[in-house]
CSV table of C-alpha atoms and ligand atoms in Angstrom, one decimal:
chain,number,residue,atom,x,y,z
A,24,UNK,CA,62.4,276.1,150.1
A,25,UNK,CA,58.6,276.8,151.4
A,26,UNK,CA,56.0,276.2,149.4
A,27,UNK,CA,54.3,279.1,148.1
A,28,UNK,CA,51.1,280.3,146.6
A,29,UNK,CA,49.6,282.6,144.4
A,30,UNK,CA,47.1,285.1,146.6
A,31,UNK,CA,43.9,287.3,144.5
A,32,UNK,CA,41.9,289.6,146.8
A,33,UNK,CA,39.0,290.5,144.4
A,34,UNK,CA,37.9,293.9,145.3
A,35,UNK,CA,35.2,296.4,143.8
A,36,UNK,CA,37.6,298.9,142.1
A,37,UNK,CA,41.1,297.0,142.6
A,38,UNK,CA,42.3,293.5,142.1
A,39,UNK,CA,45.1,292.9,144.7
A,40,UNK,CA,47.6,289.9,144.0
A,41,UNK,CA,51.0,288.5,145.5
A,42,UNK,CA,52.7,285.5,146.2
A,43,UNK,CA,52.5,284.2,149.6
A,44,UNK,CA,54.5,282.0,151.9
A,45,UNK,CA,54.7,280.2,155.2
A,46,UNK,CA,56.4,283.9,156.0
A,47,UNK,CA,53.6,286.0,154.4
A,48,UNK,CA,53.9,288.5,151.5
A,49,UNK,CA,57.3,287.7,149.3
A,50,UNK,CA,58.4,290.7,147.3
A,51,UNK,CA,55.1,292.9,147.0
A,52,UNK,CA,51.4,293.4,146.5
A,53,UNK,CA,50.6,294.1,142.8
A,54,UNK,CA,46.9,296.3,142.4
A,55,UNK,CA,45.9,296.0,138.9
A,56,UNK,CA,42.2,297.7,138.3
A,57,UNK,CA,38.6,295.3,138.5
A,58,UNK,CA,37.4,297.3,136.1
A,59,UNK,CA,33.8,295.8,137.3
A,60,UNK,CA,31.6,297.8,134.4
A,61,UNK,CA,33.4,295.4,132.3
A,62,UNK,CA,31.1,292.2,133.8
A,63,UNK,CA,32.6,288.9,134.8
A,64,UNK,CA,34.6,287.8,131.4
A,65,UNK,CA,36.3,291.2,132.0
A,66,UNK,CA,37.0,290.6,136.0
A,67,UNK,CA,38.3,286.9,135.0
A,68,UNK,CA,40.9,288.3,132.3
A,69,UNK,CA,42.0,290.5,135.2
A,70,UNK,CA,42.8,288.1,137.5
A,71,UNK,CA,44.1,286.1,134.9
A,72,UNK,CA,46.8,288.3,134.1
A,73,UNK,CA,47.8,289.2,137.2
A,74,UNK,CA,48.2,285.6,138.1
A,75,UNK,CA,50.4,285.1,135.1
A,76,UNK,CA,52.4,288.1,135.9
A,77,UNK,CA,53.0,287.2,139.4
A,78,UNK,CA,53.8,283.4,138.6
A,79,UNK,CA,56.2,284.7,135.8
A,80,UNK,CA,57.9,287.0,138.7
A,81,UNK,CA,58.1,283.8,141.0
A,82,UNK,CA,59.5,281.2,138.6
A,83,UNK,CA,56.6,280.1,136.6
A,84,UNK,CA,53.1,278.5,137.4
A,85,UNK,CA,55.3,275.2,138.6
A,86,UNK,CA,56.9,276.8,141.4
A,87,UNK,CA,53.6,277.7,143.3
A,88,UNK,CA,51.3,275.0,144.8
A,89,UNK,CA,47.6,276.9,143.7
A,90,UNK,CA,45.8,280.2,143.8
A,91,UNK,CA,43.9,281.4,146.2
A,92,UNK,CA,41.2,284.1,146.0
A,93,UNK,CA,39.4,286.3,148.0
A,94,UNK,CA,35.8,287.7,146.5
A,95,UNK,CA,33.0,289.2,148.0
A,96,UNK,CA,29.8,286.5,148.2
A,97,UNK,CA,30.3,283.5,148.6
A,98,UNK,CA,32.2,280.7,146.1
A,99,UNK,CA,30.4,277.1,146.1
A,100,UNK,CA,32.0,273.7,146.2
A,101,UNK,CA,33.2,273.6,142.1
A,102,UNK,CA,34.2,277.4,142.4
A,103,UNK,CA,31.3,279.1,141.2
A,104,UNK,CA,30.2,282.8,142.3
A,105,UNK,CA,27.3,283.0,144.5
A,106,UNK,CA,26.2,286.3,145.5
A,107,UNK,CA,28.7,288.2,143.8
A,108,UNK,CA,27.1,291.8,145.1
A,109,UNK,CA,26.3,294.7,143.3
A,110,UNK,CA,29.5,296.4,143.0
A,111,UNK,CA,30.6,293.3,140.5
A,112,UNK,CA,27.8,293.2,137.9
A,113,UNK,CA,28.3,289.7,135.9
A,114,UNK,CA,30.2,287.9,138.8
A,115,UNK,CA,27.6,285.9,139.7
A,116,UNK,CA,27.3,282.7,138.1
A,117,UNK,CA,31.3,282.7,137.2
A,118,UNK,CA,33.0,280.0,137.3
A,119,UNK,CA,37.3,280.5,138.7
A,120,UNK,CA,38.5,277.4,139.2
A,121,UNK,CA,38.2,276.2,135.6
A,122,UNK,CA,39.7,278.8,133.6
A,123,UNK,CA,42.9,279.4,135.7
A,124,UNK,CA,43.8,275.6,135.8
A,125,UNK,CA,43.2,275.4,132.1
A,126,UNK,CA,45.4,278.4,131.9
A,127,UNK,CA,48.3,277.5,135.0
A,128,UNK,CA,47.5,273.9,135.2
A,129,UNK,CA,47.0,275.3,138.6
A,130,UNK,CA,44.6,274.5,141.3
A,131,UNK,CA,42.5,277.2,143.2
A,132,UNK,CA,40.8,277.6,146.2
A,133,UNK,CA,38.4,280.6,146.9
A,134,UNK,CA,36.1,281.9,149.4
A,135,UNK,CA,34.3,285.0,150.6
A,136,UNK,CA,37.1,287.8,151.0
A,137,UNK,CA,36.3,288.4,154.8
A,138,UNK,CA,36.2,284.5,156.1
A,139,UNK,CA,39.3,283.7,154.7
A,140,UNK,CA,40.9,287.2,156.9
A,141,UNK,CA,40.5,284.7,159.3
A,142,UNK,CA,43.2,282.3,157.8
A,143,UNK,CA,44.9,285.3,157.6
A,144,UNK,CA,45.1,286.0,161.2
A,145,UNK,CA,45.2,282.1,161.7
A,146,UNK,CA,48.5,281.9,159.9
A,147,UNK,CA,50.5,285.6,160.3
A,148,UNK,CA,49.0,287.0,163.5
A,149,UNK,CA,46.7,286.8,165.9
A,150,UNK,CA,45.8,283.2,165.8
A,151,UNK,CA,49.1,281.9,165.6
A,152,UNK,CA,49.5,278.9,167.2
A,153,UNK,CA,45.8,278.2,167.9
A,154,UNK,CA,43.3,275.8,166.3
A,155,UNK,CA,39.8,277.0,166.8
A,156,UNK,CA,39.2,281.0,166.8
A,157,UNK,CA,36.4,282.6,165.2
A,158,UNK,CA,37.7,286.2,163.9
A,159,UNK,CA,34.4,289.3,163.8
A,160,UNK,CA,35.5,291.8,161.4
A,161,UNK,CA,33.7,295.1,162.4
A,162,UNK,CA,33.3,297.7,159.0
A,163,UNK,CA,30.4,298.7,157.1
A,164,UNK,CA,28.9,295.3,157.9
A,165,UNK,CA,30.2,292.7,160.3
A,166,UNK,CA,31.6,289.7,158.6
A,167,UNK,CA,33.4,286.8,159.6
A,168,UNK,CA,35.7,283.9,159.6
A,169,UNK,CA,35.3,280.4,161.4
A,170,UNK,CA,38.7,278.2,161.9
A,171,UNK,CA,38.1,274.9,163.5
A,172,UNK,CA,41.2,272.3,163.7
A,173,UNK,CA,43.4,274.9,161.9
A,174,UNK,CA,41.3,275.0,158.9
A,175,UNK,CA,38.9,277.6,157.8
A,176,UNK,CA,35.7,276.0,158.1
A,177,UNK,CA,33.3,276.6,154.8
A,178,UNK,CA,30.1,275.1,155.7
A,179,UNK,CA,28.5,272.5,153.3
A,180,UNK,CA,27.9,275.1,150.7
A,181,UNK,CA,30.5,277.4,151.2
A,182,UNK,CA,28.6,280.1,152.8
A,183,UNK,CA,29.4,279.1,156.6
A,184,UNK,CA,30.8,282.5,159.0
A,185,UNK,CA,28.0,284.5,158.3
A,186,UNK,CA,28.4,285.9,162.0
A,187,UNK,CA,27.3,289.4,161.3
A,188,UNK,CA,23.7,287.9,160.9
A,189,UNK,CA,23.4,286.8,164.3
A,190,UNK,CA,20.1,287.8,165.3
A,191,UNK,CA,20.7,289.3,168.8
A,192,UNK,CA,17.7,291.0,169.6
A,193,UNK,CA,14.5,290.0,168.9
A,194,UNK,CA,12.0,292.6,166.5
A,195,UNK,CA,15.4,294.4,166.4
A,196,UNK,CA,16.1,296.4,163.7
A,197,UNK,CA,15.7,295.5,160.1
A,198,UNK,CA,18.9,293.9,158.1
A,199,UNK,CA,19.6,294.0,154.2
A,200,UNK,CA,19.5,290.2,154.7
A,201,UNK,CA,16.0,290.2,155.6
A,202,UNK,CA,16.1,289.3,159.5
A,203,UNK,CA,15.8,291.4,161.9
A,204,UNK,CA,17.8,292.3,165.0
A,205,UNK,CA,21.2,291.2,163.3
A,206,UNK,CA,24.3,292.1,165.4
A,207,UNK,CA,25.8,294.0,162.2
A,208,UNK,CA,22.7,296.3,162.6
A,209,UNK,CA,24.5,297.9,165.6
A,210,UNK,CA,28.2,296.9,165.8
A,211,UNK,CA,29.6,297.8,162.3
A,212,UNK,CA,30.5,301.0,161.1
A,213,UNK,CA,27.3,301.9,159.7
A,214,UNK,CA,25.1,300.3,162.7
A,215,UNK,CA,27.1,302.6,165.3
A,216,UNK,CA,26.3,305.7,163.2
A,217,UNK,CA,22.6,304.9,163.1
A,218,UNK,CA,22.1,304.3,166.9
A,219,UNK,CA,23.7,307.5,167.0
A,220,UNK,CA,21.3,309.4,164.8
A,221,UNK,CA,18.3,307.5,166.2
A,222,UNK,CA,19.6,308.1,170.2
A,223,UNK,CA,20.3,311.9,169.3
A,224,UNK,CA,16.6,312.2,168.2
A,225,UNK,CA,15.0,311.0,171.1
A,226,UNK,CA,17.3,312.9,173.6
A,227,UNK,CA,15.3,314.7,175.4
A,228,UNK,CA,15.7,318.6,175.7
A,229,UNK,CA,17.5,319.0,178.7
A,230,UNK,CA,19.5,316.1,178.4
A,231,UNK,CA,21.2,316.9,175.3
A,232,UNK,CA,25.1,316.2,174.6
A,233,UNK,CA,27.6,317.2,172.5
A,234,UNK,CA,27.4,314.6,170.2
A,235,UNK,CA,23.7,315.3,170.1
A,236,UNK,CA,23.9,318.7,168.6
A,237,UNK,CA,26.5,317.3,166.2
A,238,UNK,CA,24.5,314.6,164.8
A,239,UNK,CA,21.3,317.1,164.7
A,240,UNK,CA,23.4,319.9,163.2
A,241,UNK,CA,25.2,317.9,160.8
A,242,UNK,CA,23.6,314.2,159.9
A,243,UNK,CA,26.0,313.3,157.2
A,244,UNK,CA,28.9,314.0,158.7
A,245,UNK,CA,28.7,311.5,161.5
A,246,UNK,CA,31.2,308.1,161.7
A,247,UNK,CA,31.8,305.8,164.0
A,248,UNK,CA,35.1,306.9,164.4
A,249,UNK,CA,33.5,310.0,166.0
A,250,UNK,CA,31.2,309.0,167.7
A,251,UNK,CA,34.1,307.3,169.5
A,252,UNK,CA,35.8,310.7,169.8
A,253,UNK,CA,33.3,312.2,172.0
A,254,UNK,CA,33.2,308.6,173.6
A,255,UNK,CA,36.4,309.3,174.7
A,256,UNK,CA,35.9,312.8,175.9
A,257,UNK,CA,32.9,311.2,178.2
A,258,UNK,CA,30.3,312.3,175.9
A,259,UNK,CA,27.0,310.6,177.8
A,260,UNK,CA,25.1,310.2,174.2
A,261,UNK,CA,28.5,308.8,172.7
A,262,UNK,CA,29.0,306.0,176.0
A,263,UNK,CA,25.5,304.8,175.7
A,264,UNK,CA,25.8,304.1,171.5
A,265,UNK,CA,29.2,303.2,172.4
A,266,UNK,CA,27.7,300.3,175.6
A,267,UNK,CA,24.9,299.3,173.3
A,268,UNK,CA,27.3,298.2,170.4
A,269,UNK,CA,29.2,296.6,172.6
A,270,UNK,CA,26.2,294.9,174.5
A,271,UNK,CA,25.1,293.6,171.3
A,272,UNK,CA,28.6,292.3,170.0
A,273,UNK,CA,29.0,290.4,173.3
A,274,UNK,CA,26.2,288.6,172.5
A,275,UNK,CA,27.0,287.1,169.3
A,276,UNK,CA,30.6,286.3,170.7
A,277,UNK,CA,29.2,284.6,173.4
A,278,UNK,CA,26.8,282.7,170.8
A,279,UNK,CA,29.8,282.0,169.0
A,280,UNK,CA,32.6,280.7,172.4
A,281,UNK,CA,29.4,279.1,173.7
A,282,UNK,CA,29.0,277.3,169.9
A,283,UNK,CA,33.1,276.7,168.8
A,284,UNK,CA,34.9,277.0,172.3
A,285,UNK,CA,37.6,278.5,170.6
A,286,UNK,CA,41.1,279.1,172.0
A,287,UNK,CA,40.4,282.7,170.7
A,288,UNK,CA,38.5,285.4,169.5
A,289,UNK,CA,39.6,288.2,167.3
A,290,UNK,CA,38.1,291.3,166.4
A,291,UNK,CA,39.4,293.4,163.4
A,292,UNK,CA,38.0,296.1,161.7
A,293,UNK,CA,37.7,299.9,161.7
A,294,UNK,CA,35.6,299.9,164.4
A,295,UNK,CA,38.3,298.4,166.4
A,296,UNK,CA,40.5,301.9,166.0
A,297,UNK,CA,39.0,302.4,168.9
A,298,UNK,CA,40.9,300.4,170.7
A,299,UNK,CA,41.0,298.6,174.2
A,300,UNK,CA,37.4,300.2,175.0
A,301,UNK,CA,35.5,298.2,173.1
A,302,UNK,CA,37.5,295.1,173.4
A,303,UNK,CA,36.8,295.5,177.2
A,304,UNK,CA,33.6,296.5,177.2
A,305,UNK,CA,32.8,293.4,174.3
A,306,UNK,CA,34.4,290.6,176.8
A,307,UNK,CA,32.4,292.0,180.0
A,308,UNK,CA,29.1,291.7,177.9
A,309,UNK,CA,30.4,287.9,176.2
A,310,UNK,CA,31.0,286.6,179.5
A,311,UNK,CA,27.2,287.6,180.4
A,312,UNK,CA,26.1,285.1,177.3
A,313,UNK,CA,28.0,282.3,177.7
A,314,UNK,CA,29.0,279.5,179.8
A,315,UNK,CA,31.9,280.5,182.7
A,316,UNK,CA,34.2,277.6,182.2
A,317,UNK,CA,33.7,277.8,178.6
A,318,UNK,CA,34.6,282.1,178.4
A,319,UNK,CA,37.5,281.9,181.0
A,320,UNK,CA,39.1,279.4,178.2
A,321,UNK,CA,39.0,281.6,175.2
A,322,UNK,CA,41.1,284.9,174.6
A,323,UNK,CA,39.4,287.6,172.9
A,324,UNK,CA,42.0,289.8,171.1
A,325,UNK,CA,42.6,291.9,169.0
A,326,UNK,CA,42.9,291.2,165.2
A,327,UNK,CA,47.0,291.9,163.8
A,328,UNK,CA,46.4,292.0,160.1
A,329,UNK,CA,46.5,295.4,158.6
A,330,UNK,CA,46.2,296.1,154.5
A,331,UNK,CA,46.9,293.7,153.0
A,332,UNK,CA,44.8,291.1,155.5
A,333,UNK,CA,42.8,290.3,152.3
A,334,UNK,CA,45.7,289.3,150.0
A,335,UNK,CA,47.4,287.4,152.9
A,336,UNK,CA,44.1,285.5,153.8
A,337,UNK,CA,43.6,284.8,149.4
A,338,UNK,CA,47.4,283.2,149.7
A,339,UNK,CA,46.8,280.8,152.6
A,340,UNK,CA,43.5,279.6,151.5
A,341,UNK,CA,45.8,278.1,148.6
A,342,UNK,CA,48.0,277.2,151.3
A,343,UNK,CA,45.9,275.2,153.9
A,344,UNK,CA,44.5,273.4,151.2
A,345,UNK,CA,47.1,272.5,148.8
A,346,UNK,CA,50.3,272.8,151.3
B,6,LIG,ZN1,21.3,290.4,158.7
């Protein structure tokens, strides 16, 4: 039999669990509530008990080899929270590993819930097979996994694959983070919709699209998901937010081949919906920013993990590093 691990994907409203093996998701994914208002105590006892109900389902705490867990922020060397964010007041400062081994007699590994997507595209799709990839997920921010020699690579205080804070353009625009010019300022989600608004503005009377009188008409309602809409229907407003993006995302993935020289790159995220127009359009801008023989050696795909990406990539952090 396979070994098999415990996976936690520690969101803002839900906590996701299952147990995970070499095959991915055995039986199913149980949501329990965060219930976040309740600070970190109340978060722990959550995960707590959905660990125990998931290790009673799968033969008791013995039968797995660890727990993994996925959190937003980022989860230093002795399993403390750093930077637990704003949606999880009191999750800072807690410490996982401790109470679940006093509890399972368990060990755990955890890590920021978008790097360890990347082990879950490592291990059940689109990195099988490969050792180094680096994996850009592109939602309301860009974040990011590094796998070197088939293991996720943490950094020497657990806060490596901050990829969406490549500064790519120099007094660019300003980031949450504090840089400037940061590639998630114009290739997530939220970056997309912003280039719209601010292109829309400055089109100049006679020159304005479609997608120009949208965004002026109704500001709110714009998403990156239209703006690709009227990309699609050759909108001129919609190509040039659309080429920018793109431009921008190539040069952090080039940064990034020209860094790792990975066997792959894979791109996730809503903003990948889209489909095979940005992935084009993001491999002819990488190959402008990094070295030829370097590029024509790495793949850039796109990513395979759907849903439950999070809880898959919480299970095989356990199994990497216990397995
Ligand atoms: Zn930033």
């Amino acid at each position: 039999m396979g070994k098999k691990a415990i996976g936690i994907d520690l969101g803002g409203t839900a906590i996701k669990g299952a147990i995970i093996d070499e095959g991915g998701i055995c039986g199913g994914v149980i949501r329990v509530p965060t219930e976040a208002q309740g600070g970190g105590r109340r978060i722990m006892e959550n995960i707590l008990s959905l660990i125990g109900r998931l290790a009673e389902g799968g033969g008791g705490p013995g039968a797995f080899i660890g727990v993994g867990i996925g959190t937003p922020g980022f989860v230093d060397s002795d399993g403390v929270i750093l930077n637990g964010g704003a949606n999880l007041p009191g999750w800072t400062g807690m410490q996982v590993y401790a109470p679940i081994a006093e509890r399972f007699g368990l060990r755990s590994s955890a890590a920021n819930d978008v790097t360890s997507v990347a082990l879950a595209e490592l291990m059940f799709g689109a990195g099988r097979g490969v050792k180094n990839m680096v994996c850009f997920a592109l939602g309301t921010g860009v974040g990011g996994g590094i796998v070197t020699n088939g293991r996720l690579y943490k950094g020497s205080h657990g806060m490596a694959g901050e990829i969406g804070h490549i500064v790519v353009e120099t007094n660019g625009e300003e980031c949450p983070c504090g840089q400037r010019g940061c590639v998630e300022r114009y290739a997530s989600a939220t970056g997309i919709v912003k280039m719209a608004a601010a292109m829309a503005k400055e089109a100049a009377d006679g020159n304005v699209t479609e997608l120009a009188e949208f965004v002026r008409a109704n500001p709110g309602e714009v998403t990156s998901k239209l703006v690709y809409e009227y990309a699609a229907k050759g909108d001129a407003l919609a190509l040039r937010v659309h080429e920018r993006a793109c431009d921008m995302l190539g040069r952090a993935v080039g940064i990034v081949i020209n860094t790792f020289s990975p066997d792959r790159v894979v791109l996730g995220g809503g903003v990948m919906m889209a489909g095979s127009v940005v992935l084009e359009a993001v491999k002819r801008y990488a190959a402008l920013h990094c070295w030829p023989e370097i590029f024509k050696l790495c793949e850039i795909v796109p990513a395979r993990m759907g849903e439950d990406a999070g809880v898959l990539g919480a299970g095989a952090l356990a199994l990497e590093e216990f397995g």
